[in-house]
Coordinates of C-alpha atoms in Angstrom, one line a residue:
Chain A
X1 CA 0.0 0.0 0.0
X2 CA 2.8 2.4 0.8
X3 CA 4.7 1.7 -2.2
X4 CA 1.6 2.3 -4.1
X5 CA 0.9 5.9 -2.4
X6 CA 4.8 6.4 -3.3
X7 CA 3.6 5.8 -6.7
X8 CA 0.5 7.9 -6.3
X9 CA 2.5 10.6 -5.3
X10 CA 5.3 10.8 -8.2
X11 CA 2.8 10.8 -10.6
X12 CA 1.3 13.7 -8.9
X13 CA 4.0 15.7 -9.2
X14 CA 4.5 14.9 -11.8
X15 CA 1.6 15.5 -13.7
X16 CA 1.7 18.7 -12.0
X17 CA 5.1 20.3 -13.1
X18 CA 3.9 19.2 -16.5
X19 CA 0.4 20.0 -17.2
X20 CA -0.2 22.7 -14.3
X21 CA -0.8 26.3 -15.4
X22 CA 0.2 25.1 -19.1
X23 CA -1.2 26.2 -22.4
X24 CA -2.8 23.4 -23.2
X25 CA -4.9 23.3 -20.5
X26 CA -6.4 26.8 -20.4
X27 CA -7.0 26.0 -24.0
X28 CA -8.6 22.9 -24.1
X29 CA -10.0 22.6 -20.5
X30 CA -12.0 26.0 -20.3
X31 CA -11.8 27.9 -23.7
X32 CA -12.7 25.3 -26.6
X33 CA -15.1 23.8 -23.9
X34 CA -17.0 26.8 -23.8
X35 CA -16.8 28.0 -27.5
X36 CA -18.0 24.6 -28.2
X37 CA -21.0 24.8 -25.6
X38 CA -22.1 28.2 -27.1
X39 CA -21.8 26.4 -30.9
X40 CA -24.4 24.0 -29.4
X41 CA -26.9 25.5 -27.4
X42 CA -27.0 27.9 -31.1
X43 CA -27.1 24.8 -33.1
X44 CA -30.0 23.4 -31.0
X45 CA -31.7 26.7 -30.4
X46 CA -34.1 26.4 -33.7
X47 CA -35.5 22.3 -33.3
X48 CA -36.0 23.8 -29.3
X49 CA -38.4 26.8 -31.0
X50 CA -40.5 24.7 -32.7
X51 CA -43.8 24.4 -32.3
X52 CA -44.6 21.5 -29.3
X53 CA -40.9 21.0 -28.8
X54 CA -41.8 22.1 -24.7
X55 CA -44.3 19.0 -24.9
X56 CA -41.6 16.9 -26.3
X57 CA -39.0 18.2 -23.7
X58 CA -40.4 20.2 -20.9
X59 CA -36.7 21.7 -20.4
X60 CA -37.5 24.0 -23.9
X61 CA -39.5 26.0 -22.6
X62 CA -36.8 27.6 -20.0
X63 CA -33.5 28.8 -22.2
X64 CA -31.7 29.0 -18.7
X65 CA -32.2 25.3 -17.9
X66 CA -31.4 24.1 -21.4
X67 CA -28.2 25.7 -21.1
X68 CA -27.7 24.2 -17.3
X69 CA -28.4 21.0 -19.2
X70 CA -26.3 21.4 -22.2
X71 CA -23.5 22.5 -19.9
X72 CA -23.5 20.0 -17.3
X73 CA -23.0 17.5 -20.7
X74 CA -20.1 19.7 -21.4
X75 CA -18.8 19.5 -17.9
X76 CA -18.9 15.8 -17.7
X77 CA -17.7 15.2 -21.5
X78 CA -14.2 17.5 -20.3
X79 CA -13.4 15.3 -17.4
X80 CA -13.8 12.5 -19.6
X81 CA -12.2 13.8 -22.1
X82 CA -9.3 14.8 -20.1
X83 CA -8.3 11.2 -19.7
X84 CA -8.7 10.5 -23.5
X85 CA -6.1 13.7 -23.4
X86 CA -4.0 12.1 -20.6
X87 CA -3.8 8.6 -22.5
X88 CA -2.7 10.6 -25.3
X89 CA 0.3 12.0 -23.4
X90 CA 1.1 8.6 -21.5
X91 CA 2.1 7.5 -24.9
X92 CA 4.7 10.0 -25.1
X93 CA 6.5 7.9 -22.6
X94 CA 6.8 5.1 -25.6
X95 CA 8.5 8.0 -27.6
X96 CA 10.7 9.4 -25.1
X97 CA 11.8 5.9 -23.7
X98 CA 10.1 6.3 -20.2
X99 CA 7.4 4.0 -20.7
X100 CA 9.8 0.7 -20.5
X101 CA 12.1 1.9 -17.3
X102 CA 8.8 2.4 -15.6
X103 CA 7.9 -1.1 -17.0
X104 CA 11.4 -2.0 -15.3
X105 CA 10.5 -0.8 -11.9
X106 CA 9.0 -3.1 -9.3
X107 CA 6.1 -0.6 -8.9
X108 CA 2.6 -1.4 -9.3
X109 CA 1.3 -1.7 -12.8
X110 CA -2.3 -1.0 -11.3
X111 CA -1.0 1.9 -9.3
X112 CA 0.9 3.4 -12.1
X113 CA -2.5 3.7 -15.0
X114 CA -4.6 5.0 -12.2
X115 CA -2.3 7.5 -10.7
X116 CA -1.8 8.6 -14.4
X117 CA -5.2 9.0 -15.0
X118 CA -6.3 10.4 -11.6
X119 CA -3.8 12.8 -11.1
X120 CA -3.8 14.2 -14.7
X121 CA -7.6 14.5 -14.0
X122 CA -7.3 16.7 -11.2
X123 CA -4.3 18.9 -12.6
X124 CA -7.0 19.4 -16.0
X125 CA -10.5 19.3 -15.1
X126 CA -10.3 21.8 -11.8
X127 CA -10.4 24.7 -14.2
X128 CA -13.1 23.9 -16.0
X129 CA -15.2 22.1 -12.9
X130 CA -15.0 25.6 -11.0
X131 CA -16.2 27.1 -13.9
X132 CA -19.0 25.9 -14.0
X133 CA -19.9 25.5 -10.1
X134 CA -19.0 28.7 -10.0
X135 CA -21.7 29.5 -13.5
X136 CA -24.2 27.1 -12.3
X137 CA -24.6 29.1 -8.7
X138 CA -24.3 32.5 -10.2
X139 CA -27.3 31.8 -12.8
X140 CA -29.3 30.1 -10.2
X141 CA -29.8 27.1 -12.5
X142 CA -28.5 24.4 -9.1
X143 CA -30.9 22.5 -7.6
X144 CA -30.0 20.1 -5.1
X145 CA -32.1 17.9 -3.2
X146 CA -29.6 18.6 0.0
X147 CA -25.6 19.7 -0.1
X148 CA -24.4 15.8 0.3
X149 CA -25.3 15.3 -3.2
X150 CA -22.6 17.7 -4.8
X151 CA -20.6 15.1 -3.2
X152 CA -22.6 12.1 -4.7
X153 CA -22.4 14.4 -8.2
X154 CA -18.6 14.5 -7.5
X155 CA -18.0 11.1 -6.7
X156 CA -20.4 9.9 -10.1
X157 CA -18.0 11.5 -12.0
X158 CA -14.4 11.3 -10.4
X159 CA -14.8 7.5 -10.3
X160 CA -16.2 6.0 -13.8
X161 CA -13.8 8.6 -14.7
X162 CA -10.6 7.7 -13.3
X163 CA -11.7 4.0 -14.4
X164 CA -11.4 5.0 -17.3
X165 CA -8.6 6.3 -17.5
X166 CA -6.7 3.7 -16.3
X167 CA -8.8 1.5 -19.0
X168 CA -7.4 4.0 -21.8
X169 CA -4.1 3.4 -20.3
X170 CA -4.1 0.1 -20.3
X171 CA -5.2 -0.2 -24.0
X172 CA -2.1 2.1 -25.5
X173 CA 0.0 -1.0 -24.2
X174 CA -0.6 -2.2 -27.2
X175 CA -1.3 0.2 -29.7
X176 CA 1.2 2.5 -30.6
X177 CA -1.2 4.5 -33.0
X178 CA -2.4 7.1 -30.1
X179 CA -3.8 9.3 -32.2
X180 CA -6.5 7.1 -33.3
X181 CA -7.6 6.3 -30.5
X182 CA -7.8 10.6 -29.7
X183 CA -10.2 10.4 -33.1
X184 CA -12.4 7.6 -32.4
X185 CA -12.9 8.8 -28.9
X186 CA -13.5 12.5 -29.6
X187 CA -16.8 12.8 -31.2
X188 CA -18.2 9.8 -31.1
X189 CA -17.7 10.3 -27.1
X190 CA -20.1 13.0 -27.1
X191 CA -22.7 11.7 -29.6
X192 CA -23.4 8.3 -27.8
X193 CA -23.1 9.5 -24.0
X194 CA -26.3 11.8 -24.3
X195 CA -23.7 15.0 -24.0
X196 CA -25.7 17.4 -26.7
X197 CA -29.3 15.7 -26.5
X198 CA -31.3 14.2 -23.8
X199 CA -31.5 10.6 -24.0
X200 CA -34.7 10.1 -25.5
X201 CA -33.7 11.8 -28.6
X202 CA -31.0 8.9 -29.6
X203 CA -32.2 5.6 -31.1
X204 CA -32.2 2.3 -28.7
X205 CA -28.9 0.6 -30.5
X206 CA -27.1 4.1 -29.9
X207 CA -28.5 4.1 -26.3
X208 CA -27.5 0.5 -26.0
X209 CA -23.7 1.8 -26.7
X210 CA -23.5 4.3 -25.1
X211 CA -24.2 2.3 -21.7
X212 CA -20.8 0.6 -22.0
X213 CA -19.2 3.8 -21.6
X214 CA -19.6 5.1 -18.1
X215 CA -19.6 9.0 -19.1
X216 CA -23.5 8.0 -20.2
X217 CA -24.2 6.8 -16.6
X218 CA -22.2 9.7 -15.3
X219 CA -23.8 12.3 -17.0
X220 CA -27.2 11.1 -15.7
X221 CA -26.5 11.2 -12.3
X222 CA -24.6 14.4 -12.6
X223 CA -27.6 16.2 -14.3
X224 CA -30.0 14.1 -11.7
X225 CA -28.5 15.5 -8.9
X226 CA -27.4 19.0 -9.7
X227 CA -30.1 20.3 -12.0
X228 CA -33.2 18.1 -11.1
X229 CA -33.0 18.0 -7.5
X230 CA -33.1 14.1 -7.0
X231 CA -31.4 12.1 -4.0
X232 CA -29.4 9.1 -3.7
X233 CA -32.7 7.1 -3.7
X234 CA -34.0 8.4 -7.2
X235 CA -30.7 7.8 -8.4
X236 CA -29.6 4.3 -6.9
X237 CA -29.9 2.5 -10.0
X238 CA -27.6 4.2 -11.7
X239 CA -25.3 4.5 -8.8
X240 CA -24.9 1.0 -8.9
X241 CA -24.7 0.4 -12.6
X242 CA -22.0 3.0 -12.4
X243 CA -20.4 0.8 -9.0
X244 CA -20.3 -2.2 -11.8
X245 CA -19.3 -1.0 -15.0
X246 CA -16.3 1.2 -13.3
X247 CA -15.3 -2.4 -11.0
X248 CA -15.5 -4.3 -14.6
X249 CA -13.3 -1.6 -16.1
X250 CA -10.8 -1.9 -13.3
X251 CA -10.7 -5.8 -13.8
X252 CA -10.5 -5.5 -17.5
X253 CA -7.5 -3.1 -16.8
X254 CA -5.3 -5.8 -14.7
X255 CA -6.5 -8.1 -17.3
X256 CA -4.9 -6.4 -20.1
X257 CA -2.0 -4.8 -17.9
X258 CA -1.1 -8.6 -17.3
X259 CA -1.3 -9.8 -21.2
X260 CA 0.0 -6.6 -22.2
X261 CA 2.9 -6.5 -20.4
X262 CA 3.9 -10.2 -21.6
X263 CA 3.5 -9.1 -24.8
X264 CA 5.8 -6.2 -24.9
X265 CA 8.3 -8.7 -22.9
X266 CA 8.1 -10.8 -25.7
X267 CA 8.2 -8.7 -28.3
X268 CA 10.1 -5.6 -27.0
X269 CA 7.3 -3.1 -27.8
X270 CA 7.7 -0.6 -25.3
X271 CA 10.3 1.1 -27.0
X272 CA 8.8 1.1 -30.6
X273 CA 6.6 4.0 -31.5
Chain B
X1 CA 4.1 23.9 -61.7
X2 CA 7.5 22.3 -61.3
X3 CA 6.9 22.6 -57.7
X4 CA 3.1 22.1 -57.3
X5 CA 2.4 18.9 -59.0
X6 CA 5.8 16.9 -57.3
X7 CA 4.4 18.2 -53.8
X8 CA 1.0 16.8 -54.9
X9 CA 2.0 13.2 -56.0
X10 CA 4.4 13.1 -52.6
X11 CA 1.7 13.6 -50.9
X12 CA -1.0 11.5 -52.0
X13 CA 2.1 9.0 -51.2
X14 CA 2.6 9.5 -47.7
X15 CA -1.6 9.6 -47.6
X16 CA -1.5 6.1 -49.2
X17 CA 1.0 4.7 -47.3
X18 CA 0.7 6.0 -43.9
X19 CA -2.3 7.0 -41.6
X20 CA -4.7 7.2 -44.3
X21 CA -7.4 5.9 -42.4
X22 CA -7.0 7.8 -39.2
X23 CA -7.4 11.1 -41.2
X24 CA -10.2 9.5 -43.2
X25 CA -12.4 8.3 -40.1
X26 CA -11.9 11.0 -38.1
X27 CA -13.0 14.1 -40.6
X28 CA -15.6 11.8 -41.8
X29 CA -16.9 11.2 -38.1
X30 CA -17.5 14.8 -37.2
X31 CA -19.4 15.5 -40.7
X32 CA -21.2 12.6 -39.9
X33 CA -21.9 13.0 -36.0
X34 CA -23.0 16.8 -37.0
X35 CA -25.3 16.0 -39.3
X36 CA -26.8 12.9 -37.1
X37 CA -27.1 15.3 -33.9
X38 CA -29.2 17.7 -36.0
X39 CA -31.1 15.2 -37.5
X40 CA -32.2 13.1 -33.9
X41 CA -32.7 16.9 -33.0
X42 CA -35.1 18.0 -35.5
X43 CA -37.2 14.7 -35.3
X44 CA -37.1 13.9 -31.6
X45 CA -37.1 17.7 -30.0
X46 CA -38.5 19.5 -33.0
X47 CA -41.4 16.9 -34.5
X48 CA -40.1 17.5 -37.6
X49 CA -39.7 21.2 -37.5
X50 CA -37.6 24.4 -36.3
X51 CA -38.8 27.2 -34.6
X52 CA -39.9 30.1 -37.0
X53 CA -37.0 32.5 -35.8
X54 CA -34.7 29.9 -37.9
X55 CA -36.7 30.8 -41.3
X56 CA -35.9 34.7 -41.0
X57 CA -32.5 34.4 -39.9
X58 CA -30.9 31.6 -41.9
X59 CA -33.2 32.4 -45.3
X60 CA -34.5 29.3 -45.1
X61 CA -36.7 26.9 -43.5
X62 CA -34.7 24.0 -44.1
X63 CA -33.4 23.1 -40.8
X64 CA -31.6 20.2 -42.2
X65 CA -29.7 20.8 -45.5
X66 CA -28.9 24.3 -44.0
X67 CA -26.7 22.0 -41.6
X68 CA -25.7 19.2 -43.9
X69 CA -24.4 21.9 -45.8
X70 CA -22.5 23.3 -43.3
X71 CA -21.0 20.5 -41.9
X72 CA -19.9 19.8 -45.4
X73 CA -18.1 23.0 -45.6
X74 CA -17.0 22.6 -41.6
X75 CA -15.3 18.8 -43.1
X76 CA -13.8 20.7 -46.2
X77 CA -12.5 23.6 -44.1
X78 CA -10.9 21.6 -41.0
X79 CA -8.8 19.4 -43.6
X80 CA -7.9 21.9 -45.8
X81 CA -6.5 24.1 -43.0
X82 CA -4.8 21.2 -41.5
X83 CA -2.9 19.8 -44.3
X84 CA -2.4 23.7 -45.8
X85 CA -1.2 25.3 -42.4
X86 CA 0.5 22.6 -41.1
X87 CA 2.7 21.6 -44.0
X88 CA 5.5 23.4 -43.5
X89 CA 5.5 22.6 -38.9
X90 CA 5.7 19.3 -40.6
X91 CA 8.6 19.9 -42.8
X92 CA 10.0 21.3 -39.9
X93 CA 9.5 18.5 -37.4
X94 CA 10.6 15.9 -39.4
X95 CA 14.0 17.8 -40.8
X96 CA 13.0 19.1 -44.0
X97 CA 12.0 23.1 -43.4
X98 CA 15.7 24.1 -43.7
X99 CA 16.1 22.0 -47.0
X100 CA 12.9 23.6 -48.4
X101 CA 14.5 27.5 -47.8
X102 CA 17.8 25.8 -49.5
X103 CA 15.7 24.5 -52.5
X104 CA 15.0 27.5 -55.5
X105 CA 11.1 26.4 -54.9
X106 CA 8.9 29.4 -53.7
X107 CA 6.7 28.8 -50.8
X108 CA 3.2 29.1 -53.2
X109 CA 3.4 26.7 -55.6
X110 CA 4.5 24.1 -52.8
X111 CA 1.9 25.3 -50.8
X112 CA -1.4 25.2 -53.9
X113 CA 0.6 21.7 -54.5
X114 CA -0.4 20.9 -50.6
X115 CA -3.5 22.4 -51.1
X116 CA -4.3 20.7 -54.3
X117 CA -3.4 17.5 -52.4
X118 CA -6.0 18.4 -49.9
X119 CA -8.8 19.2 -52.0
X120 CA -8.5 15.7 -53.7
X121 CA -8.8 13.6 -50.6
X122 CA -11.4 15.8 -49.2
X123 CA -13.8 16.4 -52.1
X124 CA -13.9 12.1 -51.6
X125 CA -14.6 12.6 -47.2
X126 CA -17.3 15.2 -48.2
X127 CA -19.2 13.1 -51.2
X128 CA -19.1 9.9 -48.5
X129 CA -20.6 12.3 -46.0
X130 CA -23.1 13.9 -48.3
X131 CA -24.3 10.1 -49.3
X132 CA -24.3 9.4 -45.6
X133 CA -26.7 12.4 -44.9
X134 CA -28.9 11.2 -48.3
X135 CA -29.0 7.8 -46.6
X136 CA -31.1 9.3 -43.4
X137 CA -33.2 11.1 -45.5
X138 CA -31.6 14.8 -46.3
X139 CA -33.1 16.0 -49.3
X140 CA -30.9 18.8 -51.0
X141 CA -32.3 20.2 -53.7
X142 CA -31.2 20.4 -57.2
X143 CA -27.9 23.6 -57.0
X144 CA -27.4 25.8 -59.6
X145 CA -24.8 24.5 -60.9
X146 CA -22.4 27.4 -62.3
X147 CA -23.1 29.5 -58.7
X148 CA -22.0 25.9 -56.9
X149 CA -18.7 26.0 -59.3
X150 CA -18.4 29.6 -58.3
X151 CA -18.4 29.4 -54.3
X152 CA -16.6 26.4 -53.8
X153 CA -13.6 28.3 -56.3
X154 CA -14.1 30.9 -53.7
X155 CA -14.2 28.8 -50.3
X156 CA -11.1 27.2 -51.5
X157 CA -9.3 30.2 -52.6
X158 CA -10.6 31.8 -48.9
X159 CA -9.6 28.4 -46.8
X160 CA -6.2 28.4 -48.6
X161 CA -5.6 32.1 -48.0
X162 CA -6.2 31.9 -43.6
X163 CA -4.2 28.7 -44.1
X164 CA -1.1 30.4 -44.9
X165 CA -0.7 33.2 -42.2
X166 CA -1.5 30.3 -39.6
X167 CA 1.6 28.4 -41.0
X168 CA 3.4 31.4 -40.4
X169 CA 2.1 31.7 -37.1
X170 CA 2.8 27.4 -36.4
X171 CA 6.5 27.7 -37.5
X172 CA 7.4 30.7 -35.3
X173 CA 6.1 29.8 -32.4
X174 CA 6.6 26.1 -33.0
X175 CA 3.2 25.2 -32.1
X176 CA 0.4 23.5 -33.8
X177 CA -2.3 21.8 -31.6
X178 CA -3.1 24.6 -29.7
X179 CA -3.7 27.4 -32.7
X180 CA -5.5 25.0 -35.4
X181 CA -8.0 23.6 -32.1
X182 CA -8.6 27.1 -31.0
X183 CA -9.2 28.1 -34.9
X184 CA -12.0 25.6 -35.4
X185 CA -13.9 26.1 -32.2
X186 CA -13.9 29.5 -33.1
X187 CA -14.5 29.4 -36.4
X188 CA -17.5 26.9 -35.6
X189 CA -19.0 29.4 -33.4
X190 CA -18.7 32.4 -35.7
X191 CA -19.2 31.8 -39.2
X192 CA -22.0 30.1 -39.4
X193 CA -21.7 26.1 -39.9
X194 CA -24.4 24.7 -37.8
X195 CA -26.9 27.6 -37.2
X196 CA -27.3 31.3 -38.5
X197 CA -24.6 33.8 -37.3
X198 CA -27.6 36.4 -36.9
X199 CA -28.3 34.3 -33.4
X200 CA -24.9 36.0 -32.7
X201 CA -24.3 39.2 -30.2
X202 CA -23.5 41.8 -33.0
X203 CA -19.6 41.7 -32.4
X204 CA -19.2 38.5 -32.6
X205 CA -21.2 38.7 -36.4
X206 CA -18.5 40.9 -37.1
X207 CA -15.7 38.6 -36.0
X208 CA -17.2 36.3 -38.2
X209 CA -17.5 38.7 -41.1
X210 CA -13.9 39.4 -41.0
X211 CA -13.4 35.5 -41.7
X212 CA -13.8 34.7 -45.4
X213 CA -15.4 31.4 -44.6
X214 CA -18.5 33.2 -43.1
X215 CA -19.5 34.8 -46.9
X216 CA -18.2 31.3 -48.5
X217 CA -20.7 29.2 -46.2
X218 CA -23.5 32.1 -47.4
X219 CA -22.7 31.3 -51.3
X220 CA -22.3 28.2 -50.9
X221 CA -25.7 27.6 -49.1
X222 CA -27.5 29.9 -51.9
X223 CA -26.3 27.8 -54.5
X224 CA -27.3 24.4 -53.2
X225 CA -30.7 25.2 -51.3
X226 CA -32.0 28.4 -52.6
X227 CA -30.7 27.4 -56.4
X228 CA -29.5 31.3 -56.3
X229 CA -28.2 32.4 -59.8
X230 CA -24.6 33.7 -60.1
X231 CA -25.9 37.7 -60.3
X232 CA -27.7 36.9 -56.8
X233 CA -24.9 35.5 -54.9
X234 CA -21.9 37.7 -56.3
X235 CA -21.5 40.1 -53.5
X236 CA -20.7 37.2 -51.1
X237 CA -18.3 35.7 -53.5
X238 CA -16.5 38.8 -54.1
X239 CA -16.3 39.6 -49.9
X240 CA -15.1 36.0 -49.5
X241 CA -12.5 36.1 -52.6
X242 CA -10.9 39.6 -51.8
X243 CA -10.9 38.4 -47.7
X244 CA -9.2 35.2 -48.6
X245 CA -6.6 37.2 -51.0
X246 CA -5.8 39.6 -48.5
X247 CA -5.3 36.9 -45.8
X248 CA -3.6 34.9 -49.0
X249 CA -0.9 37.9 -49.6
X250 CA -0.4 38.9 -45.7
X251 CA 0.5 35.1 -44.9
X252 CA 2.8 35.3 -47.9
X253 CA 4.4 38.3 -46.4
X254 CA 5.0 36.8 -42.6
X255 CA 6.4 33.5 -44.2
X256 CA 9.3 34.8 -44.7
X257 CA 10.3 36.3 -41.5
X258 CA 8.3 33.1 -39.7
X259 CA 11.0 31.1 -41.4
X260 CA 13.8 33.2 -39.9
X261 CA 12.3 32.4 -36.5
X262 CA 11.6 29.1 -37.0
X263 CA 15.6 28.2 -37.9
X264 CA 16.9 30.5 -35.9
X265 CA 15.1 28.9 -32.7
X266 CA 16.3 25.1 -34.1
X267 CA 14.7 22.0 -34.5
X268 CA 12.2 21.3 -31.5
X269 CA 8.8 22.0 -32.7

């Protein structure tokens, strides 16, 4: 456990003196982010006008709480997205050699993904989460059933996240082709999680998708709790679908750490790029 | 043509032989994705129709093709900037910038040969993306065909010409992910590809005015859904073709100098 923490705590610093107060992350943690939630809410704006769409989806009919809702899905989708970011970077380590001495060290394969992930999370996504606490108060548009349920929000979304990282990790073992995994899990991230349209709007195979990724679980609970005012008994369904999928992502991540890791001992992959 | 047409076949080379389908897949997933968000909009949110603000201030009531169109244009734009402004950071990150400033080629014709390049592989994204939208049931109507010819001349010539002072701007500061992101998210807010810029606050419209791709998208979408004659759509064309000249010839200026930086600060880009 302590070796572990030891572990925890490198990578936090660092993912710290690398990614804190950088570029990169003003840019694409709070700027694009927003650009891109105005660009929607627009491009939405019309179909919401139309005549019965507030019978269709109550939400219409209040501009403020469409935004709320359109920007909770960008909130979410930036975390998430963060970690598709942060896999991107860990394969720099394959370039610049790094990847097989930490390969060589007796420290936790398990450890190492999700300290990655995690730790890259909180140096990114801070930014752009006190944004939009800090938006969401000062436009009135929070509604919680009681405080404990920011942390529930929180927790909904740290979690499956962090998971996932690890997961993303965990794949680049063996594919050295980063950037496609950047592509395929750009837009199609945000088309099958529900980030731009409520769930109803997407067909049932789309839906049926989207549930493997946990962002789509996520994103319910997070809009569930902060916008909508439910507790932890509307919501405890997808608490614990959200419990499973992120324990089934961890597993799958030993799982492929372990074959992965043969792998590259066999074939001496970790230096190739 | 000496310089062109070799920078074309090279690289239609390196697109066949490396990373083909990562470019492929992922410019054809955001025209796609675009148009497929708009569509489970309009049918699930809007019954089949969009509020009647969207008639006045797009100048039509076609909710759809106005943003099949667009995301057309958005796919055409996005790749044509990235291969454009980023050929010569390329050159430079893989060793080659300081033999191009050695060679007796000038920077144009390399960079239309780029361009050219480009336009070739993108024209084929775009018809797999308009087929894709046909598939779900877009109907575009018949364009007029010489107006059609006309715009996308001028949307080239106006994409090309803000590609070139952004590869100035990529080689001196030895930086590309961060301008050509913030260029798109911008550019996708303000000139129009998914909704009417009129929805804009008035300064922004003008942001987007001063961006050659705002008056392209305007021709463009006169010429395939209004079936606009040439006469109707000229002013547009003209704004877009002496916008994208003017960004064309001060890009051609600040290569120069953007070289000079770029050598003088070495190879890490």
């Amino acid at each position: 456990m302590r070796a572990a923490l030891r572990v925890f705590a490198a990578e936090g610093l660092k993912q710290h003196r690398r990614i804190f107060g950088s570029k990169l992350v003003v840019f694409s943690m709070l700027l694009w982010p927003v650009l891109t939630l105005a660009t929607t809410y627009y491009t939405v704006l019309p179909v919401t006008e139309a005549p019965g769409a507030a019978e269709r989806w109550p939400l219409v009919a209040q501009p403020g709480r469409l935004l709320a809702f359109l920007a909770a899905g960008a909130l979410a989708y930036t975390f998430f997205f963060s970690l598709v970011q942060s896999a991107w970077h860990f394969s720099w380590e394959r370039i610049s050699g790094t990847l097989e001495a930490m390969f060589l060290t007796p420290a936790s394969r398990m450890a190492l993904v999700l300290a990655n992930g995690s730790s890259a999370l909180v140096q990114n996504a801070w930014l752009f989460g006190c944004f939009g606490l800090a938006a969401a108060v000062a436009t009135g548009t929070l509604h919680l059933a009681h405080p404990g349920m920011l942390a529930v929000a929180a927790l909904a979304l740290l979690v499956p996240a962090v998971a996932w990282g690890a997961f993303l990790n965990s794949l680049l073992m063996f594919s050295r082709d980063s950037a496609f995994l950047y592509t395929l899990l750009d837009d199609p991230l945000w088309f099958i999680a529900g980030v731009r349209l409520p769930l109803f709007a997407l067909p049932v195979w789309i839906k049926a998708i989207g549930l493997v990724f946990p962002l789509t679980t996520s994103l319910v609970v997070l809009r569930g709790a902060l916008l909508d005012g439910k507790d932890v008994g509307d919501l405890a369904g997808h608490l614990t679908f959200l419990a499973v999928l992120s324990a089934v992502l961890l597993g799958a991540t030993a799982l492929l750490l372990r074959v992965g890791e043969r792998h590259a001992q066999r074939t001496g992959s970790l230096q190739l790029f | 043509m000496a310089t062109a047409l070799p920078t074309l076949r090279r690289n239609w080379l390196v697109t066949m032989r490396a990373y083909q389908w990562t470019y492929f897949v992922g410019t054809l997933a955001t025209g796609i994705l675009t148009v497929g968000l708009a569509y489970l909009a309009f049918h699930a949110i809007g019954g089949g129709r969009a509020g009647g603000g969207f008639a006045a201030a797009a100048g039509t009531a076609d909710y759809l093709g106005y943003v099949t169109v667009g995301a057309a244009a958005s796919m055409f734009t996005v790749r044509m900037v990235l291969w454009v402004a980023k050929a010569q950071i390329t050159e430079q990150r893989e060793g080659t910038l300081e033999s191009q400033v050695l060679a007796p080629a000038r920077r144009l014709p390399y960079l239309v040969g780029v361009g050219l390049q480009a336009l070739t592989t993108t024209v084929v994204e775009v018809v797999v993306m308009l087929a894709f939208a046909i598939m779900i049931g877009v109907r575009l109507p018949a364009p007029d065909p010489v107006t059609l010819l006309a715009a996308f001349v001028a949307a080239s010539v106006a994409v090309f010409g803000i590609s070139v002072p952004l590869s100035a701007i990529m080689i001196s500061v030895g930086e590309a992910h961060i301008t050509q992101n913030t260029l798109f998210v911008a550019m996708g807010l303000l000139c129009g590809f998914t909704f009417p810029p009129a929805y804009l606050p008035d300064p922004l419209r003008w942001l987007g005015e001063a961006l050659p791709v705002t008056s392209a998208l305007r021709a463009l979408r006169a010429a395939t859904l209004d079936h606009a004659p040439l006469s109707v759509a000229a002013p547009d064309l003209l704004l877009c073709l002496a916008l994208g000249l003017a960004y064309l010839a001060v890009g051609l200026r600040l290569l120069g100098p953007a070289e000079r930086i770029a050598i003088q600060r070495g190879g890490s880009a």
